[in-house]
mmCIF file of C-alpha atoms (C1' of nucleotides) in Angstrom:
data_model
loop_
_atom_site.group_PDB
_atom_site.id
_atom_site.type_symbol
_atom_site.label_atom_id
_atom_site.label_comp_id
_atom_site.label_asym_id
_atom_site.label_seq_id
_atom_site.Cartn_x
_atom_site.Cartn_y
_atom_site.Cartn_z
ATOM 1 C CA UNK A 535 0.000 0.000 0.000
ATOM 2 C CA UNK A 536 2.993 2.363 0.576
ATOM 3 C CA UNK A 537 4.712 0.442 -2.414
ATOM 4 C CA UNK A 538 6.294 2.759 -5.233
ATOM 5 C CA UNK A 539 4.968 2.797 -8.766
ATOM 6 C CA UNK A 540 1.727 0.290 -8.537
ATOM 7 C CA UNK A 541 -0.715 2.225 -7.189
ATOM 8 C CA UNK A 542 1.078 5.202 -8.204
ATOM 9 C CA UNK A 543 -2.086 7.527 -7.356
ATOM 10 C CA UNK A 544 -1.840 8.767 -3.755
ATOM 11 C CA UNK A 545 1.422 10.087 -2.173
ATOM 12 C CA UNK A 546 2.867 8.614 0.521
ATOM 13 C CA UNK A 547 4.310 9.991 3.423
ATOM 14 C CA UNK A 548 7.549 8.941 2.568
ATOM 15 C CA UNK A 549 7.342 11.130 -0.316
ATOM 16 C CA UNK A 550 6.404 13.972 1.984
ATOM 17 C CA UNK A 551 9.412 13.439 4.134
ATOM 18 C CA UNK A 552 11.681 13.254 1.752
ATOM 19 C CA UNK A 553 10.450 16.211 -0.173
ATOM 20 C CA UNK A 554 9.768 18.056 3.861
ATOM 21 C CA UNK A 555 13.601 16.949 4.337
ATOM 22 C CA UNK A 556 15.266 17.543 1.103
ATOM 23 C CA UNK A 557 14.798 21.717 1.408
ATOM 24 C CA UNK A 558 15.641 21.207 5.445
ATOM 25 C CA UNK A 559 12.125 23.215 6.558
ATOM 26 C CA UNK A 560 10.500 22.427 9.709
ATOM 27 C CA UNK A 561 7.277 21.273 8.424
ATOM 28 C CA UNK A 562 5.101 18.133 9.753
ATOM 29 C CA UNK A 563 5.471 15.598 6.626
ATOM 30 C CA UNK A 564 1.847 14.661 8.131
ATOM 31 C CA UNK A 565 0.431 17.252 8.085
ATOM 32 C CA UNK A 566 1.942 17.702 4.304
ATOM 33 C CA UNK A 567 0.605 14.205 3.349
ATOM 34 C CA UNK A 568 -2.704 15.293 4.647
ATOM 35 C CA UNK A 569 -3.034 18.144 2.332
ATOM 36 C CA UNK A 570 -1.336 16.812 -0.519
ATOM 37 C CA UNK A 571 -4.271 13.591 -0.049
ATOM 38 C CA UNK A 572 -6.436 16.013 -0.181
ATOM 39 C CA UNK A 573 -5.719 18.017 -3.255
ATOM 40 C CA UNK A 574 -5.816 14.601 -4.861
ATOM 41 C CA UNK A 575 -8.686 13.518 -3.664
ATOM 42 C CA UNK A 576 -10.567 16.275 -4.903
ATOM 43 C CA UNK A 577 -9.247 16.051 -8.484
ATOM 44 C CA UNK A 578 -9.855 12.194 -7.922
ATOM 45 C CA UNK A 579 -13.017 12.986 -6.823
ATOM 46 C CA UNK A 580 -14.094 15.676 -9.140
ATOM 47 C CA UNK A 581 -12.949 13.183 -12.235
ATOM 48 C CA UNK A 582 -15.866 10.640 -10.777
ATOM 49 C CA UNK A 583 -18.158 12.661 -10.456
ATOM 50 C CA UNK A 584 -17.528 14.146 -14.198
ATOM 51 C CA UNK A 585 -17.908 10.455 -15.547
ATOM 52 C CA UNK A 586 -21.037 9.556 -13.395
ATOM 53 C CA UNK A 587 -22.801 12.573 -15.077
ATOM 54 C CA UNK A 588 -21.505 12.204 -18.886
ATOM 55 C CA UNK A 589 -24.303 9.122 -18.619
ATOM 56 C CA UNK A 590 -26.960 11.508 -18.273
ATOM 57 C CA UNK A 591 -25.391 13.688 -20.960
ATOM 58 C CA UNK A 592 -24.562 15.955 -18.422
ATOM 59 C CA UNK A 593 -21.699 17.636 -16.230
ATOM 60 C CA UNK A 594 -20.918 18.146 -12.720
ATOM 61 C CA UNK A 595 -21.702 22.090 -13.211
ATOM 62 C CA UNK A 596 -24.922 21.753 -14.782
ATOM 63 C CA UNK A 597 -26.257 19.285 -12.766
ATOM 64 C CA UNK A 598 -25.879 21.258 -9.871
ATOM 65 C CA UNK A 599 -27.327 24.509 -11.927
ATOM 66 C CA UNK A 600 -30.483 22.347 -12.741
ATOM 67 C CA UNK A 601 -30.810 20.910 -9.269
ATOM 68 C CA UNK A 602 -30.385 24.184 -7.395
ATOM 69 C CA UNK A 603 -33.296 26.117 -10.229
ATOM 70 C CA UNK A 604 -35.431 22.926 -9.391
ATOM 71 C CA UNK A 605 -34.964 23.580 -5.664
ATOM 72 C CA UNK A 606 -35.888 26.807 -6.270
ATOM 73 C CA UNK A 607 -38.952 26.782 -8.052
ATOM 74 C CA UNK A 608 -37.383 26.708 -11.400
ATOM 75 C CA UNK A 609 -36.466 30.384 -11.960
ATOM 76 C CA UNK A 610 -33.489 32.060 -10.814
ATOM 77 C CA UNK A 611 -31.249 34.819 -12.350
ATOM 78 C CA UNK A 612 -27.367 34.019 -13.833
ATOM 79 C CA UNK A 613 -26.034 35.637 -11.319
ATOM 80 C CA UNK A 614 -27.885 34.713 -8.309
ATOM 81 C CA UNK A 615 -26.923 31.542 -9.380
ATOM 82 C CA UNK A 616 -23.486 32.316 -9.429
ATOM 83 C CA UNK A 617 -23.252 33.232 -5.624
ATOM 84 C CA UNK A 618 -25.311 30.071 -4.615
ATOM 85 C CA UNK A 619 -22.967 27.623 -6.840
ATOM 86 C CA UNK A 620 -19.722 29.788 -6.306
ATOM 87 C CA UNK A 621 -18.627 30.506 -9.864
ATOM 88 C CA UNK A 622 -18.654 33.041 -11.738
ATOM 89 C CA UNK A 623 -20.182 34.813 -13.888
ATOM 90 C CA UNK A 624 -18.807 33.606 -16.872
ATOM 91 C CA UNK A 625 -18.826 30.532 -16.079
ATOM 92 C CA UNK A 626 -22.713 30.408 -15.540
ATOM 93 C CA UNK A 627 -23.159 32.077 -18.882
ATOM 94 C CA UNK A 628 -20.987 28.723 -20.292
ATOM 95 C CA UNK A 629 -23.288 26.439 -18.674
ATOM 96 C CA UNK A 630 -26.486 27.948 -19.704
ATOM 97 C CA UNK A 631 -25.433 28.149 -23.223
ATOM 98 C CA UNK A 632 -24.325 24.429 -22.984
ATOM 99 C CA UNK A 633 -27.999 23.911 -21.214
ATOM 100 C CA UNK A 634 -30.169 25.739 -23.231
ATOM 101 C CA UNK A 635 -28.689 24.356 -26.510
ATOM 102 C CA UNK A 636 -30.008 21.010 -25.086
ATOM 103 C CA UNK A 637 -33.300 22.413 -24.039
ATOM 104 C CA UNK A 638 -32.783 21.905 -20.748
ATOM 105 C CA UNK A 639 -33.309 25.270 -19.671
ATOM 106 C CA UNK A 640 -34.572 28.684 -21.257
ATOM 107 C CA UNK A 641 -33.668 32.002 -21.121
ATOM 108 C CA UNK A 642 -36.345 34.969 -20.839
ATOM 109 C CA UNK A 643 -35.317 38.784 -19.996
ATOM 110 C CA UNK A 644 -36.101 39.453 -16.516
ATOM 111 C CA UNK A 645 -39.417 41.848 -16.453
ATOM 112 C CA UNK A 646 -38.431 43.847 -13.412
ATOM 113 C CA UNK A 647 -34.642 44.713 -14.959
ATOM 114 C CA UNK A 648 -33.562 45.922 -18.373
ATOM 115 C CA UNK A 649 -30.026 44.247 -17.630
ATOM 116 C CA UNK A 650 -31.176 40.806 -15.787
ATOM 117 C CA UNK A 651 -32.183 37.267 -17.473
ATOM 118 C CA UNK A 652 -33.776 34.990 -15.794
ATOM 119 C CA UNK A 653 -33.245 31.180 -16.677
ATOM 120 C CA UNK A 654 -36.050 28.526 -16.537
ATOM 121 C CA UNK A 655 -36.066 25.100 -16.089
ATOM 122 C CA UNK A 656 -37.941 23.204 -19.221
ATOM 123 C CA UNK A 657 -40.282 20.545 -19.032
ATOM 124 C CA UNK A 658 -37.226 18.347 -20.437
ATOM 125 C CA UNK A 659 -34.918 19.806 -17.804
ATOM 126 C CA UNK A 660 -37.310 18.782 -15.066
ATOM 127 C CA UNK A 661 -37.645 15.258 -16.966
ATOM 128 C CA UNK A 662 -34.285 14.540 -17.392
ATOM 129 C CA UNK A 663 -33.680 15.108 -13.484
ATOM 130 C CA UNK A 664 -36.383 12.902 -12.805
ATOM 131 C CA UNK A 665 -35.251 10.128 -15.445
ATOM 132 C CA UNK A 666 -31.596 10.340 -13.605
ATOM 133 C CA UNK A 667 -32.492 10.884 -9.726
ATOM 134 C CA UNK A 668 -32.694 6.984 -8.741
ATOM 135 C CA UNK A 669 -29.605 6.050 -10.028
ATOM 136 C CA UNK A 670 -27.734 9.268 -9.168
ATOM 137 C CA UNK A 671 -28.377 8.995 -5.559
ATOM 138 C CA UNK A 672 -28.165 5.432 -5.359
ATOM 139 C CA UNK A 673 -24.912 5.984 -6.514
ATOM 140 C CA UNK A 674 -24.150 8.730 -4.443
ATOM 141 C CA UNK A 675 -25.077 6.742 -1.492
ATOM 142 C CA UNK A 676 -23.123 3.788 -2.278
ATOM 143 C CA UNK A 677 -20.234 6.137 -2.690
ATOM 144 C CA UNK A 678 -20.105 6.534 1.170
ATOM 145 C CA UNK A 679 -21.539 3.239 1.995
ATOM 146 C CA UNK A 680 -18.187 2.266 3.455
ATOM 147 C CA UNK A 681 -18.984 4.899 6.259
ATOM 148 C CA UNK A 682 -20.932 4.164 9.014
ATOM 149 C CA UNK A 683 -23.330 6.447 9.969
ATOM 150 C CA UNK A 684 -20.920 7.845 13.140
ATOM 151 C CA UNK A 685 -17.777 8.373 10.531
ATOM 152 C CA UNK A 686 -20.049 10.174 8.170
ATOM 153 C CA UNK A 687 -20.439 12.476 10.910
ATOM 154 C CA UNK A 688 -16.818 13.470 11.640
ATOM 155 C CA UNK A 689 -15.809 13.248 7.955
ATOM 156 C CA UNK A 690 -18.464 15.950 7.121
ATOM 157 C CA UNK A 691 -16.846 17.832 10.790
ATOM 158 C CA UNK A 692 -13.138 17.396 9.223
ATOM 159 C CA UNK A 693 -13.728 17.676 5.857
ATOM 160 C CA UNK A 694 -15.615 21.437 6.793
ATOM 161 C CA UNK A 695 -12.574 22.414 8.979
ATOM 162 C CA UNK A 696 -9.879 21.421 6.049
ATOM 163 C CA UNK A 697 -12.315 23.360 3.203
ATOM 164 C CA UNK A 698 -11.904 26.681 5.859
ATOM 165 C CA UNK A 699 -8.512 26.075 6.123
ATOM 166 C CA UNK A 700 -7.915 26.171 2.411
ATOM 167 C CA UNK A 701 -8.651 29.142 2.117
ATOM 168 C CA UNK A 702 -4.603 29.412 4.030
ATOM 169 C CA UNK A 703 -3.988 28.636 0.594
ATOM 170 C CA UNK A 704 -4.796 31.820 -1.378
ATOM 171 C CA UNK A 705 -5.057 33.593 1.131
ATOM 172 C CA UNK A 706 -3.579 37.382 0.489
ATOM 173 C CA UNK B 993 -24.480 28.430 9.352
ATOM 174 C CA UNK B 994 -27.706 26.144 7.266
ATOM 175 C CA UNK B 995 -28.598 29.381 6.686
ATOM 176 C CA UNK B 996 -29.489 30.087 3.132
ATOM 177 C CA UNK B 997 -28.100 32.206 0.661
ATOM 178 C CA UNK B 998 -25.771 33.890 2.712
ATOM 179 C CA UNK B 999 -22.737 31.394 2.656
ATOM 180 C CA UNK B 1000 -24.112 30.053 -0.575
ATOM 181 C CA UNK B 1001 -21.316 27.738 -1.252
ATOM 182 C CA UNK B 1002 -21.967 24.313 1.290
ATOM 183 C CA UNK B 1003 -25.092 22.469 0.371
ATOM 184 C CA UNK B 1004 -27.407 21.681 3.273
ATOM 185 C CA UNK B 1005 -29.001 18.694 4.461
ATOM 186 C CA UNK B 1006 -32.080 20.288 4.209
ATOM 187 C CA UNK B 1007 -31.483 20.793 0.214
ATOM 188 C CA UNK B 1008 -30.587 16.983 0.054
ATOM 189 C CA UNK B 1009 -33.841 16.150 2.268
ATOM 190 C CA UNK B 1010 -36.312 17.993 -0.183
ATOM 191 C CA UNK B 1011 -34.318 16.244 -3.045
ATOM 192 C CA UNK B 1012 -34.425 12.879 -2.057
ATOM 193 C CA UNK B 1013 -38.310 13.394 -0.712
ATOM 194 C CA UNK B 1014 -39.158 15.286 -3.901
ATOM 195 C CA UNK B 1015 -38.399 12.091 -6.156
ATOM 196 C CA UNK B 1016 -39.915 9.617 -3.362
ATOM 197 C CA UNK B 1017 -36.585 8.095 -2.872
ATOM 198 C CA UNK B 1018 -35.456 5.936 -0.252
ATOM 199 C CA UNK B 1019 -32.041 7.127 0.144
ATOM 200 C CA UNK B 1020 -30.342 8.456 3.399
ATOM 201 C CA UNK B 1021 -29.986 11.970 2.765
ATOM 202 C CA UNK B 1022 -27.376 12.743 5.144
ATOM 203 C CA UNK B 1023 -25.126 9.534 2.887
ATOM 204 C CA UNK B 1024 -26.621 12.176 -0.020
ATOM 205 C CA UNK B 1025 -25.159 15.380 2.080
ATOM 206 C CA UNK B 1026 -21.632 13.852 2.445
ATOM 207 C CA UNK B 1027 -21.125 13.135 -0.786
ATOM 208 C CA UNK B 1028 -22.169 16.291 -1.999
ATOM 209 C CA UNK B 1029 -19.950 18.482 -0.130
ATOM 210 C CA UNK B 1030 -17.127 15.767 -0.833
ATOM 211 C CA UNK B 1031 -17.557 17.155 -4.787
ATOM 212 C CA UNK B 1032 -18.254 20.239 -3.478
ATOM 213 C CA UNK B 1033 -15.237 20.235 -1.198
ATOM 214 C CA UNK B 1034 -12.899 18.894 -3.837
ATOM 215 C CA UNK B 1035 -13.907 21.516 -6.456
ATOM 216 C CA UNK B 1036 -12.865 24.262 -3.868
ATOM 217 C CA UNK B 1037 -9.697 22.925 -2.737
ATOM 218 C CA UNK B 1038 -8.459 22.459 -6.561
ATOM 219 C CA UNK B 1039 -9.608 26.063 -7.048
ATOM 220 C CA UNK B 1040 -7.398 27.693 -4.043
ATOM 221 C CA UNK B 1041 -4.876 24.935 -5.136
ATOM 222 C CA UNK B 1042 -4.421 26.279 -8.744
ATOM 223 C CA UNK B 1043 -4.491 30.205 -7.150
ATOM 224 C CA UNK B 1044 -1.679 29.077 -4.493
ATOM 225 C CA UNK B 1045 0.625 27.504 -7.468
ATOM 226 C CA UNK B 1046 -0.217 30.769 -9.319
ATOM 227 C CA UNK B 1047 1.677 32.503 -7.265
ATOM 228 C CA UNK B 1048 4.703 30.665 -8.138
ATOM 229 C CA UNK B 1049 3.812 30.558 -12.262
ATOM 230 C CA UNK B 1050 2.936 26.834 -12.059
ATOM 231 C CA UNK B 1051 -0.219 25.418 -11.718
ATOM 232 C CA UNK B 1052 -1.227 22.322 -9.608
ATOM 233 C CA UNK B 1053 -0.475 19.741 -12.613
ATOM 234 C CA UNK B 1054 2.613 21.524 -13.589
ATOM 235 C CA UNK B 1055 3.671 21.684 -9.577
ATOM 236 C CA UNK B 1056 2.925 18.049 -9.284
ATOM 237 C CA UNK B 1057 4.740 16.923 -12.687
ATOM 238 C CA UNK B 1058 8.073 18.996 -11.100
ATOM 239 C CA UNK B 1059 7.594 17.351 -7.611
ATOM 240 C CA UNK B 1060 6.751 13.879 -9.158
ATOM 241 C CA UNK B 1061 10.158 14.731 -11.299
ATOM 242 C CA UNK B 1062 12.435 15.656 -8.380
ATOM 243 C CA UNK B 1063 11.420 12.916 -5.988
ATOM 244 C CA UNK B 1064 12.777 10.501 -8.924
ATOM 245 C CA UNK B 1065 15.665 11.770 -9.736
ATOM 246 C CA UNK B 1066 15.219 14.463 -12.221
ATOM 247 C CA UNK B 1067 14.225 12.086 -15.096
ATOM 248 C CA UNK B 1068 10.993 10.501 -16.227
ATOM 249 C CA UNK B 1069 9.218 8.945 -19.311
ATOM 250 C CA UNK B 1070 6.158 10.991 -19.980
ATOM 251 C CA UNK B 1071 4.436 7.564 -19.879
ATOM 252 C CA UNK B 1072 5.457 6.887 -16.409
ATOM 253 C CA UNK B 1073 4.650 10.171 -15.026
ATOM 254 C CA UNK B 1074 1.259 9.575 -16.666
ATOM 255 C CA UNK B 1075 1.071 6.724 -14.700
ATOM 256 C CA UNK B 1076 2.483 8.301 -11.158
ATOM 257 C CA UNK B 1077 0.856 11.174 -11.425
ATOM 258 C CA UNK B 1078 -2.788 9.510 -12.584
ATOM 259 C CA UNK B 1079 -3.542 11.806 -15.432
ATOM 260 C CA UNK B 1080 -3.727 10.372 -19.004
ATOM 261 C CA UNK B 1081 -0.809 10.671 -21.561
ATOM 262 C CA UNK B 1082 -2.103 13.406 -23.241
ATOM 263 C CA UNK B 1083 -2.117 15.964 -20.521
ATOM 264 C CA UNK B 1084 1.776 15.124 -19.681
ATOM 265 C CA UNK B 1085 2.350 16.328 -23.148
ATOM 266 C CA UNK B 1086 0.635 19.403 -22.392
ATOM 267 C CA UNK B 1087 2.322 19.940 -18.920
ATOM 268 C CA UNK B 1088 5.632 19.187 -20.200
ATOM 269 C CA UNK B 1089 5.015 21.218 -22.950
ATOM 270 C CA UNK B 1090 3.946 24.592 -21.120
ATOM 271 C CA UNK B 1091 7.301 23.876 -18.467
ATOM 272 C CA UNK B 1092 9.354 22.911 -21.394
ATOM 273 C CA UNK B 1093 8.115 26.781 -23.036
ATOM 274 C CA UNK B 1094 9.785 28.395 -19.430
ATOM 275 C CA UNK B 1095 12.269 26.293 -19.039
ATOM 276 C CA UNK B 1096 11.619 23.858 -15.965
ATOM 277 C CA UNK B 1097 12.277 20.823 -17.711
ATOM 278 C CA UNK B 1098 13.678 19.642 -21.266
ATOM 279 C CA UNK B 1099 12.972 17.064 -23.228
ATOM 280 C CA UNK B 1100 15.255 14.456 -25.047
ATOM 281 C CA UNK B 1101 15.084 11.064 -26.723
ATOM 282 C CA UNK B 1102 15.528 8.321 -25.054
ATOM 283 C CA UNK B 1103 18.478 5.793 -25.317
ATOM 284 C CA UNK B 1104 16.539 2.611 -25.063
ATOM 285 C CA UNK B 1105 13.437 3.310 -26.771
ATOM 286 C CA UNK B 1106 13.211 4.727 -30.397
ATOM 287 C CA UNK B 1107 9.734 5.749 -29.579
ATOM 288 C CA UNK B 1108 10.479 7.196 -25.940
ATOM 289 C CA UNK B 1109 11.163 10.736 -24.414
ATOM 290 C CA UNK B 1110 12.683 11.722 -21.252
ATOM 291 C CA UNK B 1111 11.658 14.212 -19.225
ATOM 292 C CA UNK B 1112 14.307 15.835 -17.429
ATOM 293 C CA UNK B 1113 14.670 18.538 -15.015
ATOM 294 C CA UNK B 1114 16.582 21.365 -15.666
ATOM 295 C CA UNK B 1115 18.610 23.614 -13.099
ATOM 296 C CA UNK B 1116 16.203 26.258 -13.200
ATOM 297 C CA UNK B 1117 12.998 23.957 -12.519
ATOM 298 C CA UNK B 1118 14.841 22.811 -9.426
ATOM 299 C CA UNK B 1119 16.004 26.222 -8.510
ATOM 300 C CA UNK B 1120 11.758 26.877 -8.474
ATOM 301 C CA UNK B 1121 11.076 24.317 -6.459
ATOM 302 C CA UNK B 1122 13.516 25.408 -3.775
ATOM 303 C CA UNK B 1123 12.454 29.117 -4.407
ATOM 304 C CA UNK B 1124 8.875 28.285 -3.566
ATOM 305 C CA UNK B 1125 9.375 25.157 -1.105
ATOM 306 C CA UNK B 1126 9.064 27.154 2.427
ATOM 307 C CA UNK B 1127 6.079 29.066 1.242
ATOM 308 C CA UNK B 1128 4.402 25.721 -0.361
ATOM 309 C CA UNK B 1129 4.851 23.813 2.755
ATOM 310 C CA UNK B 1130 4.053 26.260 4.926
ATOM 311 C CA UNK B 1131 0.733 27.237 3.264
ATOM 312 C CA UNK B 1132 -0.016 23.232 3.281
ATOM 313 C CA UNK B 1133 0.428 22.859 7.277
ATOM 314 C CA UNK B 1134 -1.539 25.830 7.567
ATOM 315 C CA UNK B 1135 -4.345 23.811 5.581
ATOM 316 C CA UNK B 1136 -4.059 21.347 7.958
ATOM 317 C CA UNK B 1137 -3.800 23.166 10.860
ATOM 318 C CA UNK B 1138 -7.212 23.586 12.201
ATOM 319 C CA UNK B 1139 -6.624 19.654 12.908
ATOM 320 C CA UNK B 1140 -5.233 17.911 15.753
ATOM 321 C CA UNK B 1141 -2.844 14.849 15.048
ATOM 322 C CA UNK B 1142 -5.087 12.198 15.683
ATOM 323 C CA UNK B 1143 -7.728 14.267 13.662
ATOM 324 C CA UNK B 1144 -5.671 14.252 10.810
ATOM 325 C CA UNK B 1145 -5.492 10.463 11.237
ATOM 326 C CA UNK B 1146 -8.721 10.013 11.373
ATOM 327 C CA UNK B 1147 -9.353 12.290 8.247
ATOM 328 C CA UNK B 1148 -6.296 10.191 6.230
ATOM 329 C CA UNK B 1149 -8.744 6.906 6.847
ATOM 330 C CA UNK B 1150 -11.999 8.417 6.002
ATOM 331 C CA UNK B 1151 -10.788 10.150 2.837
ATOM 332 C CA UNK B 1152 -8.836 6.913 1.521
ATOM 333 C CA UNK B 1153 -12.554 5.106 2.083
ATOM 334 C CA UNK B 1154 -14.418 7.107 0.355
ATOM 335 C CA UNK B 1155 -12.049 7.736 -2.416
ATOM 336 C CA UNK B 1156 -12.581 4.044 -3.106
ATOM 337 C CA UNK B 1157 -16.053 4.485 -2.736
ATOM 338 C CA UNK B 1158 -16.048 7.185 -5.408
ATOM 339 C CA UNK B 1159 -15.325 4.561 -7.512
ATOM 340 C CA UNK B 1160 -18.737 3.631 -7.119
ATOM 341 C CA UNK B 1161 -19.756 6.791 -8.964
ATOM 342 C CA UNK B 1162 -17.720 5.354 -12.568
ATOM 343 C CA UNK B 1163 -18.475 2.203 -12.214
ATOM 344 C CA UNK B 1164 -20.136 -0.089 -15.232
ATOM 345 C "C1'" DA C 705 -32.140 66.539 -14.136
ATOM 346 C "C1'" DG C 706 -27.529 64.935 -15.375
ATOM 347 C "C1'" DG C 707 -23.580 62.591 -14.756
ATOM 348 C "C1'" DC C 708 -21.168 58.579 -13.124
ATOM 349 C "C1'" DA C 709 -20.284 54.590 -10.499
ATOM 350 C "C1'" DA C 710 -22.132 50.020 -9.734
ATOM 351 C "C1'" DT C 711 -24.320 45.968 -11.538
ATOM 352 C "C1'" DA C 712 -26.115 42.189 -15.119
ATOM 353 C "C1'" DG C 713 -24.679 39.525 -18.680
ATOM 354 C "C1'" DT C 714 -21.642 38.271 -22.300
ATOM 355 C "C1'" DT C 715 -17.265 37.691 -24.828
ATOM 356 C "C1'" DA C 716 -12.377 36.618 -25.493
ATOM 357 C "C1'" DG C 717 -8.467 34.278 -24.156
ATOM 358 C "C1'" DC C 718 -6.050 31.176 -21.015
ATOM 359 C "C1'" DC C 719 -5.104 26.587 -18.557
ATOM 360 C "C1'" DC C 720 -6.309 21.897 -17.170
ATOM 361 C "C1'" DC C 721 -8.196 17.575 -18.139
ATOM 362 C "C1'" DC C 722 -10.314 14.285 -21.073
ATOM 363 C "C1'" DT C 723 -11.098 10.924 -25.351
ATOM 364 C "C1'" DA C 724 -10.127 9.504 -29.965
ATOM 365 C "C1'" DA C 725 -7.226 9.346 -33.743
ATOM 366 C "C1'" DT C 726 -2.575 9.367 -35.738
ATOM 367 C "C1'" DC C 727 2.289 8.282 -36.438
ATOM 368 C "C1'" DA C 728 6.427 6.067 -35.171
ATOM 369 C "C1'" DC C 729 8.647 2.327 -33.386
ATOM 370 C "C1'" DC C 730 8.981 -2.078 -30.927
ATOM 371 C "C1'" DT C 731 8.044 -7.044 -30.374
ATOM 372 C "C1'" DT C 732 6.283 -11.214 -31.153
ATOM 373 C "C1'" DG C 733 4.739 -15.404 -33.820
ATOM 374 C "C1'" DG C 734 3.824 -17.930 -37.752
ATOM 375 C "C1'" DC D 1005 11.861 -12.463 -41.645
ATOM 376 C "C1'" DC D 1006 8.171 -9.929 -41.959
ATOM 377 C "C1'" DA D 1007 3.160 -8.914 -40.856
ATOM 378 C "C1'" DA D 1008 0.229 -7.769 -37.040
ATOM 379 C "C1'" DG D 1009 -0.628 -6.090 -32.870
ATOM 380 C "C1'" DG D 1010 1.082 -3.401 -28.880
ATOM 381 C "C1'" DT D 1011 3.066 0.724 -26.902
ATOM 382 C "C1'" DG D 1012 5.104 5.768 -26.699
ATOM 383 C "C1'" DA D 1013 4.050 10.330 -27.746
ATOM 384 C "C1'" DT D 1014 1.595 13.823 -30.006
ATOM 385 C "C1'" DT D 1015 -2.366 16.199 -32.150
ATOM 386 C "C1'" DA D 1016 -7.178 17.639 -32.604
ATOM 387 C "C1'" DG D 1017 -11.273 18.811 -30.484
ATOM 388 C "C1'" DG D 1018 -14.264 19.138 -26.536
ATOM 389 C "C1'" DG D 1019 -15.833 20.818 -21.784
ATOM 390 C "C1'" DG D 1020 -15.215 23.256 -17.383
ATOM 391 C "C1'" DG D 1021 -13.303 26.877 -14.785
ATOM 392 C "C1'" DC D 1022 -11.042 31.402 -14.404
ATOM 393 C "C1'" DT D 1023 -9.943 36.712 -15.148
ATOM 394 C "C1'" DA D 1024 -10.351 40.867 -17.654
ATOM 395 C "C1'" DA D 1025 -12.637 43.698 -20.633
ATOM 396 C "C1'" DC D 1026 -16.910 45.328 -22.920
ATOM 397 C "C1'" DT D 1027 -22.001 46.639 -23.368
ATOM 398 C "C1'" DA D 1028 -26.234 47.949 -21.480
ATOM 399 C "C1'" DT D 1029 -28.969 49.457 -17.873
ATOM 400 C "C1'" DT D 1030 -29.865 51.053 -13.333
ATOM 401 C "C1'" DG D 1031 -29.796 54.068 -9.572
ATOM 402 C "C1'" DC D 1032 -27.669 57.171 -6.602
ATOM 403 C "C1'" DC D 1033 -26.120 61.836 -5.536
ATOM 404 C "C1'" DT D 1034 -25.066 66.219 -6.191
#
DNA sequence: AGGCAATAGTTAGCCCCCTAATCACCTTGG
DNA sequence: CCAAGGTGATTAGGGGGCTAACTATTGCCT
């Protein structure tokens, strides 16, 4: 499991020693190896996820923009979507193009400002969540099955405190 | 803190609640929860990753191609560090390719192999790594710091489980 | 009222990652 | 010994995310 060049995914704490030791700095290879897990996790993670939606003809970014406009109702403006699903702008403007093209959402100018849009989730939108939502969560679920219900607890705990403590990372 | 709108990043348990009740679904929302701020999570932490490695003119693939590069020596096939660094063959080309363009690695044939390339890497990519290795590491324990020892423990377990469960999200 | 900063949305350009296809070279087996 | 299949690397094309810059509209403030 700490063998070299099989698994060849996650780092090791070896690694992080050797790397901690080889400029001579005073830093906790754990602590190193816990961070370092973590940024590959998330890529790990995120790379998953991006498959498990590609069935549905979808993406990790617009499923979660037509599940958050179906928890609201349906309607909700570009960028009030972009605070809720912290991206930006732009990149909101990318997914609804890549939505609406599929007629998954629509588009209609907002009636109470000359600048604001307001997207709506189609009939076919609403469909294709409902065609996808059994396996989707079934699959979500299993993806924590090996959890039991105590762990899921502190992982969410943890895994809160890390996220705030990322933000170390670009910080200034 | 469940409060809506105002953080507008974490999903809530209430969000996965109305989901899973909205398509009559017997799934335990709070498995549902985790795993959503798991992708969530992971999709933050690459974002302030790629802003930290900014700071340095890499980027996290380009960081982790050096790192991968140093910790073996200073040489690599592309192939290999496809392999180690579990991205496919075609991004190595265009990592080396952007650190070849600045000068943090070079390429040349290799010996053995009429086909093969070495990666190899140059004076000035190591003289980046040490430029930037105090601040990297530092930033990383800071990451990590909100964490006791045995927390961090805990959190190496849990995250190595439900990595392997992700694979539940791919699978078929 | 008139000017000007703030805001909504889009566009352009960049990087990362992917898959599929291509070309070159290696290796094996009939 | 040479054809066929395997492997190394690249290219082409796609999507997602970002920042910065641009347009249009709003709304404040003197």
């Amino acid at each position: 499991m700490t063998r070299d060049g099989i698994d060849g995914e996650a780092p090791t704490l070896d690694q992080a020693r050797r790397q901690v030791e080889h400029y001579g700095l005073e830093v906790d290879p754990q602590a190193v190896l816990v961070a370092v897990r973590l940024i590959s996790a998330g890529a790990r993670v995120g790379r998953a996820a991006e498959a498990h939606f590609a069935r549905f003809g979808l993406s990790t970014g617009r499923y979660r923009l037509l599940a958050d406009l179906e928890d609201h109702g349906g309607e909700k403006s570009p960028s009030r979507l972009a605070a809720d699903l912290d991206v930006s702008r732009a990149t909101i403007t990318g997914l609804l193009d890549g939505l609406e093209r599929e007629g998954l959402i629509a588009r209609r100018p907002s009636t109470e400002d000359g600048r604001g849009t307001v997207a709506v989730l189609t009939a076919r939108g609403a469909q294709r969540l409902r065609d996808m939502a059994s396996e989707h969560f079934g699959r979500l679920e299993a993806m924590v099955g090996g959890l039991s219900i105590e762990e899921r607890a502190v992982f969410l705990d943890l895994l809160a405190r890390v996220v705030r403590g990322s933000a170390a990372l670009a910080a200034d």
